[in-house]
CSV table of C-alpha atoms in Angstrom, one decimal:
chain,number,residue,atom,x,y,z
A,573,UNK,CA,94.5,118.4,93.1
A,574,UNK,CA,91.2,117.4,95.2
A,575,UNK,CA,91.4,116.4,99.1
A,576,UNK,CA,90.0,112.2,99.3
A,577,UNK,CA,86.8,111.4,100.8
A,578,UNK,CA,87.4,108.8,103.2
A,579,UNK,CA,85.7,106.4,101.1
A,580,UNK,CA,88.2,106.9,98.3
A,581,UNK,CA,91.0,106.2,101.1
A,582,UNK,CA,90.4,102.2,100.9
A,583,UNK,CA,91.0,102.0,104.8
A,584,UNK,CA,90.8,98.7,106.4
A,585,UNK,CA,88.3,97.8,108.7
A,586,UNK,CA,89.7,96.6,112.3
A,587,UNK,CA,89.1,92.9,111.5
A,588,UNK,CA,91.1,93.3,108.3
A,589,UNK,CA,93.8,95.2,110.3
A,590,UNK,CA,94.1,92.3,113.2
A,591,UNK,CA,94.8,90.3,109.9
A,592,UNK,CA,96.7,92.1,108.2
A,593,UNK,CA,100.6,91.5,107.9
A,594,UNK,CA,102.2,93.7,110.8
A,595,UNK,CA,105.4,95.6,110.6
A,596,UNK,CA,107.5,93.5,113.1
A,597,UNK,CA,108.3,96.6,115.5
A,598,UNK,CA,106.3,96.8,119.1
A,599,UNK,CA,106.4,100.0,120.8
A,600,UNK,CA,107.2,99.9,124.8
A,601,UNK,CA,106.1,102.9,126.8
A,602,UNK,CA,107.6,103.0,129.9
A,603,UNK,CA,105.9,104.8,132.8
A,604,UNK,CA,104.1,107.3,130.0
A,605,UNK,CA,101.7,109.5,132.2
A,606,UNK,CA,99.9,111.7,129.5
A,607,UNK,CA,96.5,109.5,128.0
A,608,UNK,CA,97.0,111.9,125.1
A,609,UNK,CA,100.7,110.7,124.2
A,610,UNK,CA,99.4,106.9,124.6
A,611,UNK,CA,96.5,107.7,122.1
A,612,UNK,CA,99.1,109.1,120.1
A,613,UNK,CA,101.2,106.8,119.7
A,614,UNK,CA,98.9,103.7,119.3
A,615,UNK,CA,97.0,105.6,116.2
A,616,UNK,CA,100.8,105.8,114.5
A,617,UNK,CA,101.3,102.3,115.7
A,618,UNK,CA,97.4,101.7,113.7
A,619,UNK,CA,98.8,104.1,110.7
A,620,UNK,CA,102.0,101.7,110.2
A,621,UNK,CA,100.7,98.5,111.2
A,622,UNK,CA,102.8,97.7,114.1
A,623,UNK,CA,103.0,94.3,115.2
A,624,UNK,CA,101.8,95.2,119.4
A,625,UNK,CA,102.4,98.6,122.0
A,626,UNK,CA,103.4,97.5,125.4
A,627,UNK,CA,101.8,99.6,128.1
A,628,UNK,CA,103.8,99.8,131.3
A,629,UNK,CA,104.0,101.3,134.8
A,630,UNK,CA,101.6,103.8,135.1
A,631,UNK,CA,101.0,104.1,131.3
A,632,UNK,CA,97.5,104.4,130.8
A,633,UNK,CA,95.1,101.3,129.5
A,634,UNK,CA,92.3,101.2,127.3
A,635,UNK,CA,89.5,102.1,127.7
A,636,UNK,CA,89.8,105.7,128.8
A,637,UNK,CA,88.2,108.8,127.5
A,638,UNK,CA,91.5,110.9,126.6
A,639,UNK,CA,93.4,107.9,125.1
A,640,UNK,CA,90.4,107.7,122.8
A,641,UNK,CA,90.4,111.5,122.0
A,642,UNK,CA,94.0,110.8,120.3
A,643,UNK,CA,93.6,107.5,119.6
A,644,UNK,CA,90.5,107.2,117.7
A,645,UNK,CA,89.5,104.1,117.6
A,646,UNK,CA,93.5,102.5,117.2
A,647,UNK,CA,93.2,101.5,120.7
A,648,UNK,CA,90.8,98.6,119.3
A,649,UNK,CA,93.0,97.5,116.1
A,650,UNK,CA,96.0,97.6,117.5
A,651,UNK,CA,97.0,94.9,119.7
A,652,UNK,CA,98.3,96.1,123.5
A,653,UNK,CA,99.6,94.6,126.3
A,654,UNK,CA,99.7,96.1,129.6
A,655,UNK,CA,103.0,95.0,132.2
A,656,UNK,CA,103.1,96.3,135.4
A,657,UNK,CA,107.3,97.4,134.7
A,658,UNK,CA,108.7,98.3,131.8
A,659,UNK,CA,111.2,95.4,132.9
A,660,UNK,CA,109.0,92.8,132.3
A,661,UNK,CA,108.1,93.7,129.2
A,662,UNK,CA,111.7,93.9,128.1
A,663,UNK,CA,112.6,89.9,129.7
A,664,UNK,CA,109.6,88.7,127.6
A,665,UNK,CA,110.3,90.5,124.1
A,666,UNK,CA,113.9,89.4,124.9
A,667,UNK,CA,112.7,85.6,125.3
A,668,UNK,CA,111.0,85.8,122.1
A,669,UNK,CA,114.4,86.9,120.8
A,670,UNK,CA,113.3,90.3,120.2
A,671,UNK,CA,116.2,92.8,119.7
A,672,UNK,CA,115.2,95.5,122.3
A,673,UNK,CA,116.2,99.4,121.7
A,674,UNK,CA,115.8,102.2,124.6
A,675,UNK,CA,115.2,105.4,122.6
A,676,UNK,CA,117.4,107.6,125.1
A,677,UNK,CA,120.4,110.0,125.2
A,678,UNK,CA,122.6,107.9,126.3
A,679,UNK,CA,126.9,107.3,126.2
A,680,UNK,CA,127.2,105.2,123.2
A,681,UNK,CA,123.8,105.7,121.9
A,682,UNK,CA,123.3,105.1,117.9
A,683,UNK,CA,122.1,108.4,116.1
A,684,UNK,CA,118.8,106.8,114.4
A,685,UNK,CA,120.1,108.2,111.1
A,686,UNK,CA,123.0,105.9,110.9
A,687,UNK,CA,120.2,102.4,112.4
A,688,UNK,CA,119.4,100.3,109.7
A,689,UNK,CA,117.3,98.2,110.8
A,690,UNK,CA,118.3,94.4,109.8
A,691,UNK,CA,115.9,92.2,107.5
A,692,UNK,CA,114.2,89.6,109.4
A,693,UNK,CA,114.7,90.7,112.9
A,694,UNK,CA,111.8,92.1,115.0
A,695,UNK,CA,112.6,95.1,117.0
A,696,UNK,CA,110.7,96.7,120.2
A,697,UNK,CA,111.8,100.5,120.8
A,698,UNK,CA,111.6,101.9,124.3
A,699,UNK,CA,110.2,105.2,125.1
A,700,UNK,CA,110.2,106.4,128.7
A,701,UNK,CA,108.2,109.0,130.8
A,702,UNK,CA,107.6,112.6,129.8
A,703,UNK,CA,110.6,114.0,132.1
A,704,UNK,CA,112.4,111.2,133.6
A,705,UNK,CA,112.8,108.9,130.3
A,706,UNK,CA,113.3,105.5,130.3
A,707,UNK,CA,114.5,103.4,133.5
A,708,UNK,CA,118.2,103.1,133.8
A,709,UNK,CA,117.5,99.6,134.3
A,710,UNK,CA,115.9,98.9,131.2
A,711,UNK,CA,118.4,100.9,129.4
A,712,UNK,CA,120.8,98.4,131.2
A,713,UNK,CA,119.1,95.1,129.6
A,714,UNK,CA,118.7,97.0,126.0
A,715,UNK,CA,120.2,95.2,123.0
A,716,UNK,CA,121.0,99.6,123.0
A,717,UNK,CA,120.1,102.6,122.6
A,718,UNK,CA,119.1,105.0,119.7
A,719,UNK,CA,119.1,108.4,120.0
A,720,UNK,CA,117.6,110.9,117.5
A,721,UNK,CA,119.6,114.4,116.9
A,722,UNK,CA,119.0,117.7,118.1
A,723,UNK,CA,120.3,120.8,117.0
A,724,UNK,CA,118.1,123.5,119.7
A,725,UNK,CA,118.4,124.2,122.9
A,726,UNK,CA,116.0,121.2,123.8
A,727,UNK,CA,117.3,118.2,125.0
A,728,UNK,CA,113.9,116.5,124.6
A,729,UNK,CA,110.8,115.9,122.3
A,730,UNK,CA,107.3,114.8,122.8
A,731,UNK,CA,107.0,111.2,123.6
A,732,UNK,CA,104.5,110.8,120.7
A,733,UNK,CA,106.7,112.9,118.5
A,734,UNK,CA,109.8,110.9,119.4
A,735,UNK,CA,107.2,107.5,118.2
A,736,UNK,CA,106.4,108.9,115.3
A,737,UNK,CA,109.8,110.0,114.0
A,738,UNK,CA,111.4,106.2,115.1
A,739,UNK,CA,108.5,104.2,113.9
A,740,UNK,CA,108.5,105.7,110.3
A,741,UNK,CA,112.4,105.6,110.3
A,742,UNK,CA,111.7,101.7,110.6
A,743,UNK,CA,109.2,102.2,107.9
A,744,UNK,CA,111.3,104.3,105.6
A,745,UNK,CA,114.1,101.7,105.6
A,746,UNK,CA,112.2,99.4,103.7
A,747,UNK,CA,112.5,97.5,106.3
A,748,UNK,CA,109.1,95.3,105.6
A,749,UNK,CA,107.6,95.7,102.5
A,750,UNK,CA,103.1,96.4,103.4
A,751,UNK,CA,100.9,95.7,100.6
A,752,UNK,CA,100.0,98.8,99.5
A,753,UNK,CA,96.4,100.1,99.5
A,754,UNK,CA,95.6,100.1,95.6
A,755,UNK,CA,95.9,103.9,94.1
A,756,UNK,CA,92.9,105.8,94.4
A,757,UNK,CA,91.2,106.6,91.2
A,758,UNK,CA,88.7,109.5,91.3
């Protein structure tokens, strides 16, 4: 077993990413304050083709010098938005009829093991700030609230981690099938 060359890895270039089919999920981060954790999450939103990343609050914007050191380069493929609240966001995605899930500890929160998501619905999934999470408020106009188990003596995760573990739970779900990039042959 031999490592890939990035040549070998078929990538698409950003123009064939913008028109690509898209996972229909769009990340919301609401009032996210690290650059790094925005990076981070719009390269897994580039790695699994989501549909847009809403940047809210005081959520850092492209272009910026530590969202690029996470991001690198996903800030120009993936499509963003900026909102100045996380609310406004949400009464948009809701008009489009969006189904709209805060990912928070909340009473009657959904463990994400026992989400599936449903075929043909597009979802957006809320993450709040690094130690207040996500606005009561916007937890209030959620279609509701997924929460993922913890089993530590944390009550918390990473806001990038917390991305990365939801988005691919969409993904795993077979919840859209993505044309696969043809197997590699060395």
């Amino acid at each position: 077993m031999r490592k890939l060359r990035t040549i070998e890895m078929k990538r698409l270039s950003v123009d064939e990413f913008r028109d690509a089919e898209k996972m229909p999920l769009i990340v919301v981060l609401d009032d996210v304050r690290s650059m790094h954790n925005v990076g981070s999450v719009l390269r897994t939103a580039d790695a699994f083709r989501l549909e847009a990343v809403c940047l809210c609050g005081i959520t850092g914007t492209p272009p910026h010098h530590e969202i690029h050191k996470t991001a690198l380069g996903a800030e120009d493929s993936v499509e963003w938005r900026y909102y100045k609240t996380a609310m406004e966001a949400v009464e948009e995605l809701k008009g489009r009829g969006v189904t709209v899930l805060s990912i928070e500890q909340a009473e009657g929160s959904t463990m994400l093991p026992a989400f599936l998501p449903e075929d043909g619905k597009t979802y957006a999934v809320i993450l709040g700030n690094e130690v207040k999470g996500v606005h009561q408020e916007v937890i209030d106009a959620s279609d509701g609230c997924l929460e993922i188990p913890q089993y530590g003596t944390k009550h918390s995760m990473n806001v990038s981690v917390t991305a990365g573990i939801v988005i691919y739970h969409f993904a795993l779900h077979n919840w859209i099938t993505i044309t696969e990039p043809s197997a590699v042959t060395p």
